[in-house]
Structures are given as C-alpha cells and as structure tokens.
Amino acid sequence: MQSSTDAQSKPVLIVGAGPTGLCLALWLNRLGISFRIIDQASGPGTTSRAIICHARTLEMYQSLGIAEDMISHGSKLQNVTIAQQGQIRGSLKFGNIGTGLSPFPFILSLPQDIHERVLLDHLQRAGVTIERNTTLESLKQHDDGVTARVCGPHSDHEDISASYVAGCDGARSTVRKSCGIKFEGGTYEQKFFVSDVNATGHIPTGDVNIFASGRNFCIAIPLPGEKRYRVLGLVPEGVKDGDLKFSDVQPAVEDNTRLGITAVNWFSTYSVHHRVASQFREHNVFLLGDAAHVHSPVGGQGMNTGLGDAANLAWKLASCLKGTTDPKILDTYHQERAAFATELVNSTDRIFTLVQARSFLGTVARSFMLPYVLPIAFKLPWIPTFAFKKNSQIQISYPQSDLSTGNGAGCRLPWVETGESDNYKSLEDSRWVMHVYGEASDEVATLASESYIPLHRYAWSDHVSKAGLVRDSVYLVRPDGYVGYLGTDPGELGDYLKRWTVPEQK
Ligand SMILES: Cc1cc2nc3c(=O)[nH]c(=O)nc-3n(C[C@H](O)[C@H](O)[C@H](O)COP(=O)(O)OP(=O)(O)OC[C@H]3O[C@@H](n4cnc5c(N)ncnc54)[C@H](O)[C@@H]3O)c2cc1C
C-alpha cells in the first residue's frame, strides 16, 4: 500500500470525471488550485445523454474562455414539432428566444459525449491528467482534511490525503455513501427507453420531434448522418419488465413516429429518479452534480445543474485555500445549491408526473394539452421569454445566502450591452468585481481600490434600466457572476468586503 500525504501540493481530490468533475477541474485550474481527479471508468462517456446546454452554463463557460468552442461543436435549437397520428399539430419556434436577456439567447443542442470531449480537450491543453481506472473505495474525515482510499489500475491501493474532497461521482456516489448522507426522494413507476436507430420514412423536420398520443409519447431527434435518429420515450403499457429489447418497444415507436426502423445501434432502458442529498457538505467533503441531485429530464436541467454546482464551489474552495476569505463561505455552498436543487426537483416532478401518468389527466396532457394548447400558447410573445427565463437557469438566485447582503442581492448580475461590448466582459477574470451604473461615490472608489477590486463604471440609460439594474447602486459581483452586495451604503459595503474578500493583489 502506498500512502500519499500531499495535501499541501494537491489540496483537492475530485472523485468522478463526468461533466461535473471535469468542469470543477477546469475552474480549479483556472483559479490556480492544484488537485487530483480520478475516475473508475477507463475512458470518457460515449453516449449522448444530456443534449441541452443552457444559457447560464454558456455564460459561466465564457468566464472559463470555452464558450465559443462549446458552441462551435453544437447547434442552436431552432424548433420543436409536435405530431399526433402522423399529422403535425404544431411547432414551437426557439432560435434566439432570449434576445436581450443573455449574451447566449438560445438553447444549445450538444450531445453530452461531445460536451465532455470539449471539456477534456481544454483540461489536456492545461496539462491536467485524469487518473482513470481508479476507484474511490472509502473516505475518512479528520480534523484537517480527508483520507481517501482508492484502488488503482493494477488493483494497487493508495491512501490519498487532501484538504477537500469533491464528490462528482454520479447518482450512486460512493462519496455520499461514505459520509452517510441521505438521498431521499423516489423513483417514477414508468420505465423509459432510449435508442439510436437507422430508419426509413419521413418524420417532421424539427430539431426535436414529439409524438404524443393518449397512451404514450415518444421523441425523435435527428442525428448527424443519413436517416439516423435518437428515439426515446415511455416503455409502452403491457410490455413486461425485465430484460427488455428494442423489439419490445419497436411497434409503439413505429406506430407513433411512422418511421420504419432498419437498424438499432444502441438501446437502453432506465428508471427516472427524483432525489436530493440531505447535505451537500459534510465537513471537508462536498457533493456535486448527480451525486447531490437527480431528477426527470424535463427541461434538460440535470447536467446543467451539476455544472452550476462546480462553478459555485470552485471559487469558494480556492479562496479558502488561499486564505483570502472567512472559511464560513463553504457553508454557503449547501445553502445556495441545495435550495435550488430542491426547488428544481419539485418543479420538474410536477410536470413529469403529469406527462408520464397513465391516469385520465395524463391522457389529457398528452393527447390535448401537448399537441393543441402548447403550440398556441407558444405564439403569445411572453410565453417563449418566460420559458427561456425559467429553463435557461438565468433566474437562479440566492437571496437567503449568508453571502447576499442588500435588497436584491443574490441574483445573477443582469446582462446588458454597453456600446460595442457588454457588462459581462469584466467577469472574464473570474474574480470579484464592482459595478456601478450611474455615479460612483469617492468612498466607493476608495473601498474598491483598497480591496484591489476593479471598479467598472457604466453610464446610466434607459437600456440599462430595462435590464433591471439599479441606478447608482454598487453591485459587488462574486467570481461566479452572482451579486454578493447590492446597495449604496459605504459602511455596509466596507463590512462586507472585510468579511468575504480579504485584499488579494493581482
Ligand atoms: C438517457 C439520459 C438522458 C439525459 N438527458 C439529459 C438532458 O437532456 N439534460 C440534462 O441536463 N441532463 C440529462 N441527463 C442527465 C445527465 O446525463 C447527468 O445529469 C450528468 O451525466 C451528470 O453528470 P455528473 O458528472 O454529475 O455525473 P456522471 O455523468 O454520472 O459522472 C460520474 C463519474 O463518476 C465516476 N465514478 C462513479 N463512482 C466512482 C468511484 N467510486 N470512484 C471513481 N469514479 C467514480 C463515473 O465513472 C463517472 O465518470 C440524462 C441522463 C440520461 C441517462
């Protein structure tokens, strides 16, 4: 057995190199924190799984300098068609539905395997190596850190010492189990299938095509290449559980989509769970991504939420390790992310329960609401904007957090164009910044300069007002783009700066 005591040189151990672990690694690398990252698998994921990348994720990727690369590998979701009995009943136009709300006013369609490859590529360029075929077996916490027992590629055991462990090891998380953290919730009764197929026949040409009927629903998404589709949906009623094959669901798929399946490249069935960990932090161990929360695929929120967890935790860990803040900042990770995950699980649960139910209400939702009401509602100008705000995660806000001081604090900094650029340009350094829209007082300027925090002044205008910004108020923006302090009182601002941002000269 080898024992490693390199807590000083590698203070963080990331367990799991799925999207959440990879993203945390990119953040820590950017913030100058060294770490080890292990994964039990021999290579990255090869299936598409999450295909939606939301605006808030891209905004955070912009701070990491990888947004454009990510976008170049995907495509903007343009439209979703809804069909029934071979007839198109309606179409939802997406495109730039969030214009004016985000520098990325669209939904990016990007299969998870490609998404992970882009993250890996940037890590590789930064010289980071993923330790593969390396499985976490158990964890022990002590006063000044954590010891993780791992089993390496040659069945060799190692005890890794780290100041902090980040559990990004998915829904069956060993990190979570080792800490005895509860994962309460449930599993939906219905089973789902997902498959990549080749097919003949003509289906609507939406980027996503939903086929709804009273008894079932099925989704077909065209894949790159000739006549290739991802099809997914409810395992039809009457099909026996157990060792399901594509042939068990094929009649329902063909009946719904009117496709003729010629080849099945990949088929899997899965159960959908809705669970949230009771704690996202246990002393020096943190849970992120699916290790902390799992829920239905409604709105494509799962992976994006894990990526948001990584952005939230990384700078807090970094500032603790650098000694530039009150260590109590680490409590705010649970406060902020568990609150959001719980709300998300509840809201996706309500919609999903209805859409998949075999009850009368479920039948009405699939056979009437989805094909007839939704396309009409989506034509009302405020509905697509509402849907964008809700789904893109730009509305995530932490008003109850210990880190939020002042009326309106805790929100994401509202985005606004400023001449040839925008106010997010200043966030690209991933450090605290101060913004004032209107006039900044001399006292505020002095506080900013004494704290080595850049102060950005923007002219007040109707345009700025429409974005929801408050005139002459100080926006003290955290490294993850959320507003920590919002107000006009220099005394209050000074206290906030003393507590959370010990001066760090760059
Ligand atoms: C069919 C399907 C469709 C989906 N669609 C969407 C969607 O449209 N939108 C969306 O946002 N989400 C979607 N999801 C969810 C999304 O795939 C997950 O939320 C995402 O993969 C979670 O990322 P993660 O990094 O937290 O966990 P994972 O991707 O599960 O990664 C965990 C990693 O930890 C490693 N690991 C596990 N245990 C250990 C251990 N003991 N030691 C070392 N390593 C370990 C694993 O090998 C793995 O690489 C979908 C999921 C499925 C299955």
PDB file of N, CA, C and O in Angstrom, residues 104 106 122 198 216 232 346 379:
ATOM      1  N   PHE A 104     -26.048  34.721 -24.680  1.00  0.00           N
ATOM      2  CA  PHE A 104     -26.322  33.453 -25.373  1.00  0.00           C
ATOM      3  C   PHE A 104     -27.836  33.218 -25.327  1.00  0.00           C
ATOM      4  O   PHE A 104     -28.325  32.438 -24.515  1.00  0.00           O
ATOM      5  N   PHE A 106     -30.057  31.552 -26.687  1.00  0.00           N
ATOM      6  CA  PHE A 106     -30.594  30.360 -27.365  1.00  0.00           C
ATOM      7  C   PHE A 106     -30.340  29.123 -26.513  1.00  0.00           C
ATOM      8  O   PHE A 106     -29.692  29.184 -25.468  1.00  0.00           O
ATOM      9  N   HIS A 122      -9.826  20.877 -23.214  1.00  0.00           N
ATOM     10  CA  HIS A 122      -9.284  22.077 -22.553  1.00  0.00           C
ATOM     11  C   HIS A 122      -8.446  21.694 -21.333  1.00  0.00           C
ATOM     12  O   HIS A 122      -7.450  22.355 -21.039  1.00  0.00           O
ATOM     13  N   ASN A 198     -31.324   3.540 -37.136  1.00  0.00           N
ATOM     14  CA  ASN A 198     -31.415   3.971 -38.527  1.00  0.00           C
ATOM     15  C   ASN A 198     -32.850   3.680 -38.953  1.00  0.00           C
ATOM     16  O   ASN A 198     -33.429   2.682 -38.500  1.00  0.00           O
ATOM     17  N   ASN A 216     -49.345   7.199 -24.911  1.00  0.00           N
ATOM     18  CA  ASN A 216     -47.893   7.130 -24.932  1.00  0.00           C
ATOM     19  C   ASN A 216     -47.299   8.450 -25.415  1.00  0.00           C
ATOM     20  O   ASN A 216     -48.006   9.323 -25.886  1.00  0.00           O
ATOM     21  N   LEU A 232     -36.601   8.161 -27.989  1.00  0.00           N
ATOM     22  CA  LEU A 232     -36.752   7.882 -26.565  1.00  0.00           C
ATOM     23  C   LEU A 232     -38.204   8.071 -26.149  1.00  0.00           C
ATOM     24  O   LEU A 232     -38.948   8.789 -26.814  1.00  0.00           O
ATOM     25  N   ASN A 346     -38.671  19.588  -7.353  1.00  0.00           N
ATOM     26  CA  ASN A 346     -40.125  19.705  -7.161  1.00  0.00           C
ATOM     27  C   ASN A 346     -40.829  20.187  -8.425  1.00  0.00           C
ATOM     28  O   ASN A 346     -41.869  19.668  -8.813  1.00  0.00           O
ATOM     29  N   LYS A 379     -47.146  30.869 -29.125  1.00  0.00           N
ATOM     30  CA  LYS A 379     -47.216  32.002 -30.083  1.00  0.00           C
ATOM     31  C   LYS A 379     -47.433  33.326 -29.354  1.00  0.00           C
ATOM     32  O   LYS A 379     -47.199  34.389 -29.909  1.00  0.00           O
TER      33      LYS A 379
END
